[in-house]
Tab-separated table of C-alpha atoms and ligand atoms in Angstrom:
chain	number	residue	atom	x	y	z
A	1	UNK	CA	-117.098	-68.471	-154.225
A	2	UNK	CA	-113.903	-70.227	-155.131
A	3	UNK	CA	-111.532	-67.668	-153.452
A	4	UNK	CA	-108.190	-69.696	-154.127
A	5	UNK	CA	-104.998	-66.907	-153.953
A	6	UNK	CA	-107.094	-63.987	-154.632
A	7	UNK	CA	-105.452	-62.335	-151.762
A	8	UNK	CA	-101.960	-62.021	-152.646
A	9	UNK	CA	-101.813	-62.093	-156.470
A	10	UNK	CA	-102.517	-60.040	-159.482
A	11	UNK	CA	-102.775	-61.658	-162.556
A	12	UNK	CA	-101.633	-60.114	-166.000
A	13	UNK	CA	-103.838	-62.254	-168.039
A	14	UNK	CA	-107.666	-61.722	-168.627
A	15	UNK	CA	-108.758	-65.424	-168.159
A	16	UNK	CA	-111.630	-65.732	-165.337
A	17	UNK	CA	-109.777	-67.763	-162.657
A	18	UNK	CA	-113.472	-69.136	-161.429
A	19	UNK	CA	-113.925	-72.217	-162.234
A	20	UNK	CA	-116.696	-73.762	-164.049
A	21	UNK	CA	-118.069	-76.061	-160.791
A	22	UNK	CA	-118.930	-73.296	-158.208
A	23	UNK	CA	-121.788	-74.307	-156.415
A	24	UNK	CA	-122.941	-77.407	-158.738
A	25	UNK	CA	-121.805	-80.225	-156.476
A	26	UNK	CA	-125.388	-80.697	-154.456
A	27	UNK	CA	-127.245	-84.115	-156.012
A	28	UNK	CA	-125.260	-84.354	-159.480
A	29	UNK	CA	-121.546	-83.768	-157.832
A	30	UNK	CA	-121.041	-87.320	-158.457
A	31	UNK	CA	-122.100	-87.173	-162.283
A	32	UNK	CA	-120.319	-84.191	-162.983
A	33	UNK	CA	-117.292	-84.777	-161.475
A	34	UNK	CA	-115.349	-86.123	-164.154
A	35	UNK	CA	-116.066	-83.149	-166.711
A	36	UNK	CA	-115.428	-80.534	-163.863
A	37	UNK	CA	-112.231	-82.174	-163.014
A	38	UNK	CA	-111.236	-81.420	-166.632
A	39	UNK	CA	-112.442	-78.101	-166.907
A	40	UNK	CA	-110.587	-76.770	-164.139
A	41	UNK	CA	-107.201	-78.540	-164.546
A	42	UNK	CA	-107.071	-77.475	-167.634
A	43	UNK	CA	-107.842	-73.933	-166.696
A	44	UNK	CA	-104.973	-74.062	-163.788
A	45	UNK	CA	-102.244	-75.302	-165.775
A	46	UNK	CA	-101.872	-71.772	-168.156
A	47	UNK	CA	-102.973	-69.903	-165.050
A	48	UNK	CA	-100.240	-70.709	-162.681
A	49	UNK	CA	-97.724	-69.807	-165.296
A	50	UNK	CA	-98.853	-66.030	-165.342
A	51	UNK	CA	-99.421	-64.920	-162.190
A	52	UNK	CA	-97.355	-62.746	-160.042
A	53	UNK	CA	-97.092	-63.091	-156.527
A	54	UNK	CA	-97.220	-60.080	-154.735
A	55	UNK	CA	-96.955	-61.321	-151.357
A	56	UNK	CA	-95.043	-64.401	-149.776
A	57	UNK	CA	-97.192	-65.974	-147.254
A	58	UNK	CA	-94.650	-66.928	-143.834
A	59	UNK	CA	-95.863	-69.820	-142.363
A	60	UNK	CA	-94.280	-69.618	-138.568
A	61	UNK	CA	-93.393	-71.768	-135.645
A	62	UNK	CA	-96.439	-71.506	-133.114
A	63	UNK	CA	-94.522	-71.936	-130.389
A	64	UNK	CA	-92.770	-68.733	-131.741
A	65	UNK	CA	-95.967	-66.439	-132.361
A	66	UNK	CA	-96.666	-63.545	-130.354
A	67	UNK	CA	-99.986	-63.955	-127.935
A	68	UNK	CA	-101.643	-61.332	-130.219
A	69	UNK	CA	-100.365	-63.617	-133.523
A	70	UNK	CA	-101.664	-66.471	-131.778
A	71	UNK	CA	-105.310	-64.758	-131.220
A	72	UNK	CA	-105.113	-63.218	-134.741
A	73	UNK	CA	-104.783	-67.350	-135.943
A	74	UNK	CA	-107.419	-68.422	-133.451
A	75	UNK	CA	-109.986	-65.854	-134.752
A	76	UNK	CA	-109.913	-66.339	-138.042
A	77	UNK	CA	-110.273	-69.675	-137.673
A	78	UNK	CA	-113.600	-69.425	-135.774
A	79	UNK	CA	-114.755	-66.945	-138.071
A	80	UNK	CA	-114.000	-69.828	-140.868
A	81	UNK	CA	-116.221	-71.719	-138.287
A	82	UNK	CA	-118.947	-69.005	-137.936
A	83	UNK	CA	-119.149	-68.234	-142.063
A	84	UNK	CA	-122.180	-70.396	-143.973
A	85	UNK	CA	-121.309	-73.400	-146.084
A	86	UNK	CA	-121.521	-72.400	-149.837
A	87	UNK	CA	-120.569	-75.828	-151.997
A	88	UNK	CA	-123.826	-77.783	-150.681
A	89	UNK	CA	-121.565	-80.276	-149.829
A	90	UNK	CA	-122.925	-83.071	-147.831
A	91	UNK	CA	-123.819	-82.424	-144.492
A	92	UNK	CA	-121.275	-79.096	-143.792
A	93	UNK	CA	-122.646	-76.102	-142.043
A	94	UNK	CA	-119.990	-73.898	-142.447
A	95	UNK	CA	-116.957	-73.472	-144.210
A	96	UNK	CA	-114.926	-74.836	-141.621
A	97	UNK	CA	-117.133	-78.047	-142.237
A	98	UNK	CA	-116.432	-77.961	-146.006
A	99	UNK	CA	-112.345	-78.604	-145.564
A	100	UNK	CA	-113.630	-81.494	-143.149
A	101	UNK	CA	-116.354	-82.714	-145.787
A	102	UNK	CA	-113.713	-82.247	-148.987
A	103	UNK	CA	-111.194	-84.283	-146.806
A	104	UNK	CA	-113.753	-87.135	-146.369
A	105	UNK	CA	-114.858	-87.469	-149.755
A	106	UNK	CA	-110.955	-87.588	-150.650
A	107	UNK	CA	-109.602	-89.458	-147.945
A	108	UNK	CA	-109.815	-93.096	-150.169
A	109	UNK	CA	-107.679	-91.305	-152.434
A	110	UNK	CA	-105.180	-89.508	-150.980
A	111	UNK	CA	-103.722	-91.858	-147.867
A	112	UNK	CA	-101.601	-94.863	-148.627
A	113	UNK	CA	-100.839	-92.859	-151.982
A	114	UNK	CA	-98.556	-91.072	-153.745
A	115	UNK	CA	-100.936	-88.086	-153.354
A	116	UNK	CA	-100.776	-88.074	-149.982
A	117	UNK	CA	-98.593	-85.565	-149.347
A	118	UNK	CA	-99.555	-83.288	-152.492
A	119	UNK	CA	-103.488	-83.368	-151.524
A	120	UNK	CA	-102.171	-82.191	-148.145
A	121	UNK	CA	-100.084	-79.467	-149.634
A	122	UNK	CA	-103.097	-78.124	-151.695
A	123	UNK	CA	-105.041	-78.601	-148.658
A	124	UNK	CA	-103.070	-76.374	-146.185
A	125	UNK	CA	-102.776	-73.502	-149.205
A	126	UNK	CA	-106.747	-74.039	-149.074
A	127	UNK	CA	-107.242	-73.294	-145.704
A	128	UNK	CA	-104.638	-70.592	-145.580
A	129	UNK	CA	-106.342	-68.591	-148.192
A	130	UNK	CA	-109.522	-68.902	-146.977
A	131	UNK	CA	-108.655	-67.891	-144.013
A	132	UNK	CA	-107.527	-64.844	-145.475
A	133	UNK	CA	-110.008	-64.169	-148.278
A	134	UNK	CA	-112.815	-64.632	-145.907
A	135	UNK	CA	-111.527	-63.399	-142.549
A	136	UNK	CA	-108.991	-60.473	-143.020
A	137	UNK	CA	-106.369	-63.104	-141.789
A	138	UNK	CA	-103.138	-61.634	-142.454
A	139	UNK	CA	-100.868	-64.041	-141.001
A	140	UNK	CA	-99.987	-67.250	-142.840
A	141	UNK	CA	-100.687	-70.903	-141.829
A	142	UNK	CA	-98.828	-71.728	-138.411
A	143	UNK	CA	-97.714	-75.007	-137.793
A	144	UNK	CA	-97.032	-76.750	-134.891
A	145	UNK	CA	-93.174	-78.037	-134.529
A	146	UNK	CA	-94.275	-81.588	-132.756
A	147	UNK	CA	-90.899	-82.512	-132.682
A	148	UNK	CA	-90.111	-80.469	-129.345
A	149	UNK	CA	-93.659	-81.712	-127.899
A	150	UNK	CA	-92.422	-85.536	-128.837
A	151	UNK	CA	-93.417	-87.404	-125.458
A	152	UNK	CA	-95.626	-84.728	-123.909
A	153	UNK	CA	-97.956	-83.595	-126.207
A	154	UNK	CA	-100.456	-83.372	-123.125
A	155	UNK	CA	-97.672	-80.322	-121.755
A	156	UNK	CA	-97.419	-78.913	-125.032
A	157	UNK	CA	-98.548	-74.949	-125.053
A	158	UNK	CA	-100.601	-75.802	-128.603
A	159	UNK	CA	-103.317	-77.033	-125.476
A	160	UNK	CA	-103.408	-73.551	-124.018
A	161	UNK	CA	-106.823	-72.897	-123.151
A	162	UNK	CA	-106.903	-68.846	-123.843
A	163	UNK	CA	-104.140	-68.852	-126.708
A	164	UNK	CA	-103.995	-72.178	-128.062
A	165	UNK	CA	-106.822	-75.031	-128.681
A	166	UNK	CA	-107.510	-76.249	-125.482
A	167	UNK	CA	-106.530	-79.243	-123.937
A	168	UNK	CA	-107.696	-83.508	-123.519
A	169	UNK	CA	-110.915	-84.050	-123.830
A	170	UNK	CA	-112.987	-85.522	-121.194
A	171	UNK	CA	-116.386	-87.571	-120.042
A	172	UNK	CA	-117.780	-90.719	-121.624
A	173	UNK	CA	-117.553	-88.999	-125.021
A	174	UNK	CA	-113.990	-87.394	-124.278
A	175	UNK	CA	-114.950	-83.407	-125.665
A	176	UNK	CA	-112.917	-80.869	-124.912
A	177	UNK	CA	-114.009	-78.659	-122.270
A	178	UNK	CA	-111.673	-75.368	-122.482
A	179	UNK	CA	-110.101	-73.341	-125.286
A	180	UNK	CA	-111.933	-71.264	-127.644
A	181	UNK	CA	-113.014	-74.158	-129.623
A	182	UNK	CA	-115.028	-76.093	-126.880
A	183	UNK	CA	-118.354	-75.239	-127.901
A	184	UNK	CA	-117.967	-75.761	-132.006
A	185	UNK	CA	-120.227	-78.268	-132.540
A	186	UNK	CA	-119.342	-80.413	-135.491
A	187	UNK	CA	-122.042	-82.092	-138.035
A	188	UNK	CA	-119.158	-83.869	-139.695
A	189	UNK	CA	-117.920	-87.649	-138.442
A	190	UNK	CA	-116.600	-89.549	-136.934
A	191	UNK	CA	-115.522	-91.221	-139.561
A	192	UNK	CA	-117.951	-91.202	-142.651
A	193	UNK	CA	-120.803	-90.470	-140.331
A	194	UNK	CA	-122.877	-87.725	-140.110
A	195	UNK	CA	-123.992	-86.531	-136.718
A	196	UNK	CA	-123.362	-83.356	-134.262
A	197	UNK	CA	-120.789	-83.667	-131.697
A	198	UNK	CA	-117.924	-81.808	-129.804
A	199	UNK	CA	-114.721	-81.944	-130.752
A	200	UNK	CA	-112.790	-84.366	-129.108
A	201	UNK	CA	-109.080	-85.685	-127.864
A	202	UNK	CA	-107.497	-88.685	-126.392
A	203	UNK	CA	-103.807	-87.656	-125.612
A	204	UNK	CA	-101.306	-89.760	-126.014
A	205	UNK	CA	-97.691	-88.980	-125.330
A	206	UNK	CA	-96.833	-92.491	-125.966
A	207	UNK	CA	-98.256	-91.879	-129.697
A	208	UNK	CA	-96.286	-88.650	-129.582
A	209	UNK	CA	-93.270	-89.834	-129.457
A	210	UNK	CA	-92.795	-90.909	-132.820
A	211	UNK	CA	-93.051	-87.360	-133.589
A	212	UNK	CA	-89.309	-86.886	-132.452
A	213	UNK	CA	-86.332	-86.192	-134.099
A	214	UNK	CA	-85.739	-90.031	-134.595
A	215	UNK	CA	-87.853	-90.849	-136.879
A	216	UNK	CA	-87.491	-87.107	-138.785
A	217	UNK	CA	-84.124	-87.904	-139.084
A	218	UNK	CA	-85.175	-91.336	-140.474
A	219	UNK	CA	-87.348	-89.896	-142.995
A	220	UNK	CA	-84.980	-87.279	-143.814
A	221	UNK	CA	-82.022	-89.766	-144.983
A	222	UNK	CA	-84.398	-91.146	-147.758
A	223	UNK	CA	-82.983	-90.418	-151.433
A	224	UNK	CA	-86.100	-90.532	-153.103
A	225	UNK	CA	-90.140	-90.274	-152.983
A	226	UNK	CA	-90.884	-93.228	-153.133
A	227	UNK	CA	-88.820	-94.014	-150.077
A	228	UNK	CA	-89.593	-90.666	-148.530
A	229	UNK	CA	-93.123	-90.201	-148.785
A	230	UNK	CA	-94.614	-93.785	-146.638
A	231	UNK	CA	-91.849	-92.835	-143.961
A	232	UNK	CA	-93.629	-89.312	-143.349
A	233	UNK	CA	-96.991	-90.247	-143.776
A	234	UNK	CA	-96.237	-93.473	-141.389
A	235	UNK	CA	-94.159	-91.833	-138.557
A	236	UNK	CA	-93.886	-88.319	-138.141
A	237	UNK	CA	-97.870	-88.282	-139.710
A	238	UNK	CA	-99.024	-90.721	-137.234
A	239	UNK	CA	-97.649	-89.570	-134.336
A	240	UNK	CA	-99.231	-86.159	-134.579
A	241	UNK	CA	-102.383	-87.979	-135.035
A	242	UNK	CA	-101.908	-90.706	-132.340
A	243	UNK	CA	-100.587	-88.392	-130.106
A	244	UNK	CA	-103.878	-86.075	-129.998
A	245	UNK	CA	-106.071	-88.652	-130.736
A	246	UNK	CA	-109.859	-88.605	-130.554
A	247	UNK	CA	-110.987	-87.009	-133.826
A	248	UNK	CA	-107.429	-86.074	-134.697
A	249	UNK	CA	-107.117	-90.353	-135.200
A	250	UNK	CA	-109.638	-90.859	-137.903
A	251	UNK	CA	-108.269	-91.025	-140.807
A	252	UNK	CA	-111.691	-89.478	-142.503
A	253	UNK	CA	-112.987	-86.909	-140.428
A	254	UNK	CA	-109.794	-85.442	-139.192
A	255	UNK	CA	-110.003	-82.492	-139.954
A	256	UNK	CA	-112.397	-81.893	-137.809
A	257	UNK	CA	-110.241	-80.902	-134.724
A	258	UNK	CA	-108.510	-77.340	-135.931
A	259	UNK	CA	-105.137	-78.494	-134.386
A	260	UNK	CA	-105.136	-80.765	-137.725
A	261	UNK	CA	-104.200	-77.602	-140.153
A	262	UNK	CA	-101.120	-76.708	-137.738
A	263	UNK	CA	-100.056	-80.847	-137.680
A	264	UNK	CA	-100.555	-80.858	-141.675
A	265	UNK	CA	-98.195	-77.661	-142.317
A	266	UNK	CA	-95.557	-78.996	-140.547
A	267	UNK	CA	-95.718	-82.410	-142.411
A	268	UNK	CA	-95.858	-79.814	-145.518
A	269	UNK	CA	-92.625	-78.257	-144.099
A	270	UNK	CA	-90.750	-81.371	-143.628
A	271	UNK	CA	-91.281	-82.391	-147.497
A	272	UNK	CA	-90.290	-79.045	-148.283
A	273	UNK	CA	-87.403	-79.584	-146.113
A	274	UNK	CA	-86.805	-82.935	-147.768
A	275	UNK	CA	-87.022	-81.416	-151.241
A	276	UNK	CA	-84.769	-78.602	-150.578
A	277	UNK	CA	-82.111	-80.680	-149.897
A	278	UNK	CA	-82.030	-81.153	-153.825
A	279	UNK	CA	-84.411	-79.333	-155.546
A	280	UNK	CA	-82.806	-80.533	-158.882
A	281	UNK	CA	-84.127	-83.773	-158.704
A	282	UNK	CA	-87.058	-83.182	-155.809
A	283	UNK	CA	-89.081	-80.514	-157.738
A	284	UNK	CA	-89.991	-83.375	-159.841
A	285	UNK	CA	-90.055	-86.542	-157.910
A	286	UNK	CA	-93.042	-88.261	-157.257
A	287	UNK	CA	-94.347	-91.701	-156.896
A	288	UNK	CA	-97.036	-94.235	-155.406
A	289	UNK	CA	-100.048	-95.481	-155.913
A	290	UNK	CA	-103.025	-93.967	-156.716
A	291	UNK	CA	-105.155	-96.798	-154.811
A	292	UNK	CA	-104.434	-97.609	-151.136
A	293	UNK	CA	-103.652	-101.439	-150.084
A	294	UNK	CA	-106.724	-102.943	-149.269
A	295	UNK	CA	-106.047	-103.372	-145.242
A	296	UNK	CA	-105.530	-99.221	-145.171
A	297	UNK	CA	-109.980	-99.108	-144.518
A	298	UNK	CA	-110.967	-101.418	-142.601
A	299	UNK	CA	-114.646	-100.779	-141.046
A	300	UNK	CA	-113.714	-99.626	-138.077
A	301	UNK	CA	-112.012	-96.799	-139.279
A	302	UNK	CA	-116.021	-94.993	-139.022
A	303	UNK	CA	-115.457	-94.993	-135.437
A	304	UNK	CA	-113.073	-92.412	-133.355
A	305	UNK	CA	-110.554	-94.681	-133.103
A	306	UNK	CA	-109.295	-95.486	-129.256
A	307	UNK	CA	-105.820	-94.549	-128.206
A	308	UNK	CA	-102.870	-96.209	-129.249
A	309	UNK	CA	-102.274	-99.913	-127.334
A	310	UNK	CA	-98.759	-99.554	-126.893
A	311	UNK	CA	-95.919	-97.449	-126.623
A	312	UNK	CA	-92.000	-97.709	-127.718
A	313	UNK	CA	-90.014	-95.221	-127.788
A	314	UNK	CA	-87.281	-96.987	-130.578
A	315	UNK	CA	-89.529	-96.585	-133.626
A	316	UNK	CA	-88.412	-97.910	-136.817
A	317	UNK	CA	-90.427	-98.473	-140.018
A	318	UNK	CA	-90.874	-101.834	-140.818
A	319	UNK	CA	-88.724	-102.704	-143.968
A	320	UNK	CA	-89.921	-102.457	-147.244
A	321	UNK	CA	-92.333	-105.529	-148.594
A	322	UNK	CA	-93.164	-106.195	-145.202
A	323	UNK	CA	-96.825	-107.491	-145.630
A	324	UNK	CA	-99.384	-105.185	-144.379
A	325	UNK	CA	-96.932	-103.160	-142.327
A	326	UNK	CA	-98.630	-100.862	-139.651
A	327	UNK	CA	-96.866	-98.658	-136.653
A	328	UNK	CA	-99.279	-97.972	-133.271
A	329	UNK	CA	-101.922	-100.127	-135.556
A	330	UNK	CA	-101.911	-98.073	-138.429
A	331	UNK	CA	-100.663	-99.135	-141.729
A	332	UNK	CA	-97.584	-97.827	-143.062
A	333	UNK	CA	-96.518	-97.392	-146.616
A	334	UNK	CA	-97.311	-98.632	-150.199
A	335	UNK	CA	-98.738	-102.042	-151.607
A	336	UNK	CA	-95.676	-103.298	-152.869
A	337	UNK	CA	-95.311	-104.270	-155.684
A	338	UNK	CA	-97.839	-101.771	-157.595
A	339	UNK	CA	-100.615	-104.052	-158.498
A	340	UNK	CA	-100.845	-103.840	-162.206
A	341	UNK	CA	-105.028	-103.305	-161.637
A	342	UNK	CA	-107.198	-101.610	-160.046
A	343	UNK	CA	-110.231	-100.907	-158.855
A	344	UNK	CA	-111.445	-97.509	-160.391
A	345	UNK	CA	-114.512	-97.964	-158.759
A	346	UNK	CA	-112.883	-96.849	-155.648
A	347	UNK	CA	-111.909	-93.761	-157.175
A	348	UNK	CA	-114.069	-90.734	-156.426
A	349	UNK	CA	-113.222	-88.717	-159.694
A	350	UNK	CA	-110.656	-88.670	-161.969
A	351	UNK	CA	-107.449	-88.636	-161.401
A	352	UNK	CA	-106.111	-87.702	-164.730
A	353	UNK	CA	-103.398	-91.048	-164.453
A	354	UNK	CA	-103.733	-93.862	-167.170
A	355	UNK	CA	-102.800	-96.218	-164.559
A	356	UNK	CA	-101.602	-97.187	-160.784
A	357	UNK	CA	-98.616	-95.091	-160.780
A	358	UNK	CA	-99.033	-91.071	-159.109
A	359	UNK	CA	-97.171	-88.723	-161.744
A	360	UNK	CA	-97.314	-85.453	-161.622
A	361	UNK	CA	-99.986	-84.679	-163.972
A	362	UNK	CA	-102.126	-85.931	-161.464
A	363	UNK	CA	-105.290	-83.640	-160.300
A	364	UNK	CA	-106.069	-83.542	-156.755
A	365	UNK	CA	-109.725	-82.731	-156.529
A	366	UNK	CA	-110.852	-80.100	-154.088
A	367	UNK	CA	-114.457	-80.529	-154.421
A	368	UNK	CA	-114.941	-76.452	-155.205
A	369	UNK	CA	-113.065	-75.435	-151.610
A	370	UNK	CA	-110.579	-73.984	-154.317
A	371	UNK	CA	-110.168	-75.453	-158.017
A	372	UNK	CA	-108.489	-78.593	-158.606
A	373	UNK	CA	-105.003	-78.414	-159.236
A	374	UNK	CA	-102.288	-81.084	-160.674
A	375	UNK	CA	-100.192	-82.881	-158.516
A	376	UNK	CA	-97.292	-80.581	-160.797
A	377	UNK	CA	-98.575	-77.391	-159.844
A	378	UNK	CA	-98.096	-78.065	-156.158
A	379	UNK	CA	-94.514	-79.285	-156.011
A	380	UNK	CA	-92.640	-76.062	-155.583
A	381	UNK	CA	-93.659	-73.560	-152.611
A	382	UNK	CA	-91.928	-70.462	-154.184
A	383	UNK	CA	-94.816	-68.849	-155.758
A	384	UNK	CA	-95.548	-70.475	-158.758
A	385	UNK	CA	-99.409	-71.833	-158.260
A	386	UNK	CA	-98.362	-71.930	-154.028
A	387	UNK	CA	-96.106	-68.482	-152.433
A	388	UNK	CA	-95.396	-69.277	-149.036
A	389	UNK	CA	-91.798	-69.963	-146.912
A	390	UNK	CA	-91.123	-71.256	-143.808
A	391	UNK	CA	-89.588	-69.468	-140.612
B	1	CU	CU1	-105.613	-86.547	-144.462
């Protein structure tokens, strides 16, 4: 059931690597939470120190893959769509659903947060494996280069209706209407909702302009996380968002559109770009909150959000202690400073930190899609708990 790196590791110790929570989350999830959180990060922490990879996963360019790579992606990830849900999460079908459900439940948690781009990280490894472990994927996770798409994302060949994931979404409720994905119907969303309905897009390629090398280049000057991490998550991030819009904008139910795993491994790339321009100090560095500003959910954010108002094509971040700072309406960065409280209600498990401040002992919690895993553990792509490169 939990089927995290089976695929492409052998272990040399004799510890089970299933953890304790498989299948338990259905009516007590929210009780037990807290004591399955501990269970399993402390069962990953000796684990990912005595494993040994035997295969690197290369994560590719999709405007690079073959046509027959391309299909080999797009077929697994229906048959991730066709396979039964096994978590008894709320309302997901399929295991397709359960990344989209796991997201949801998190998605208080791990926007406007430190953990923002470390959930995502764990995330994209989540899907990647499954994908493999339950589909004969071979391939790693593509992802999607938006930055030579920036300004006509409705032109890009990601749309392609035979070997890509079809294109804008039309009709009063804005579906998609080619592609192999046109006919998944999703129980998931919008939002925090619950109720069948097609995938769908509103294109942008005023949103998607943000996604060029601008505000990369932006993001890539910052020295450190703290600086680093709101200038992803609030330019390139949002543009790939804004840009395909529809589900693709809500912040919740996201994950709902398939193009989200290629957008999220090439955020993943550019942090592991960032870091590798000095691993000495960016193995380690973290920072954040662990609670978003209050404006980051407002109600409306249940509702597939409408396209972007405006468009500008000389995006800058707004400076630091800006109040409430937000870019195409969405808000951008960290509550500054910290608050010194907070509301733990909010949280939906455990978070292993004493206070408001992300560190790396931090557990992101998967919700059984594959075990919970420290904020640590995910830092470094080069096969300690993660094995994967990018080409
Ligand atoms: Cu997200």
């Amino acid at each position: 059931m939990i089927r995290d790196k089976g695929l492409h590791q052998t272990e040399n110790t004799s510890h089970s690597r299933e953890p304790p929570h498989t299948g338990t989350l259905c009516g007590i999830w929210a009780v037990g939470l807290g004591l399955l959180i501990a269970a399993s990060a402390q069962a990953s922490s000796s684990e990912s120190q005595k494993t040994a990879w035997t295969t690197k996963s290369q994560r590719r360019e999709w405007h690079t893959l073959s046509r027959d790579d391309k299909l080999d992606y797009i077929n697994a990830e229906k048959c991730l769509m066709s396979k039964p849900a096994k978590l008894g999460l709320p309302a997901a079908r399929t295991i397709f659903d359960e990344f989209q459900m796991s997201h949801v439940l998190n998605t208080k948690v791990v926007h406007g947060v430190g953990a923002f781009l470390p959930f995502h990280r764990l995330f994209i490894h989540a899907h990647e494996a499954l994908l493999q472990a339950e589909c004969n994927y071979t391939g790693g996770q593509p992802y999607w280069n938006e930055s030579l798409d920036a300004g006509n994302f409705s032109s890009s060949i990601i749309l392609d209706p035979e070997v890509g994931f079809g294109g804008n979404g039309t009709g009063p409720l804005n579906c998609i209407v080619d592609g192999p994905f046109k006919d998944y119907v999703n129980p998931i969303g919008p939002g925090q909702t619950f109720s069948d309905h097609c995938i769908d897009r509103i294109i942008s390629d005023c949103a998607s302009e943000m996604a060029g090398r601008q505000s990369i280049d932006q993001c890539m000057r910052m020295q450190n996380f703290s600086a680093f991490g709101p200038c992803l998550e609030g330019m390139p991030h949002v543009a790939g968002h804004g840009g395909i819009g529809g589900q693709m904008l809500n912040v919740f139910s996201s994950p709902g559109d398939p193009i989200f795993y290629l957008h999220h491994a090439y955020l993943d790339k550019l942090w592991w770009d960032w870091q590798s321009q000095n691993l000495t100090s960016r193995l380690t560095d973290i920072a954040g909150p662990n609670v978003p500003a209050p404006f980051w959910f407002p109600p409306e954010r249940n509702a597939t959000s409408s396209p972007p108002p405006f468009c500008n094509s000389n995006w800058t971040l707004p400076p630091v202690g800006t109040p409430n700072r937000t870019i195409l309406g969405f808000p951008v960065g960290w509550p500054l400073p910290i608050p010194a409280t907070l509301d733990k209600a909010e949280l939906l498990g455990s978070d292993g930190d004493p206070g408001n401040e992300t560190t790396l002992g931090h557990v992101l919690t998967m919700y059984g899609v594959v075990p919970n895993r420290t904020i640590a553990e995910v830092m470094d792509i080069r096969c300690g708990l993660l094995c994967y490169e990018y080409i």
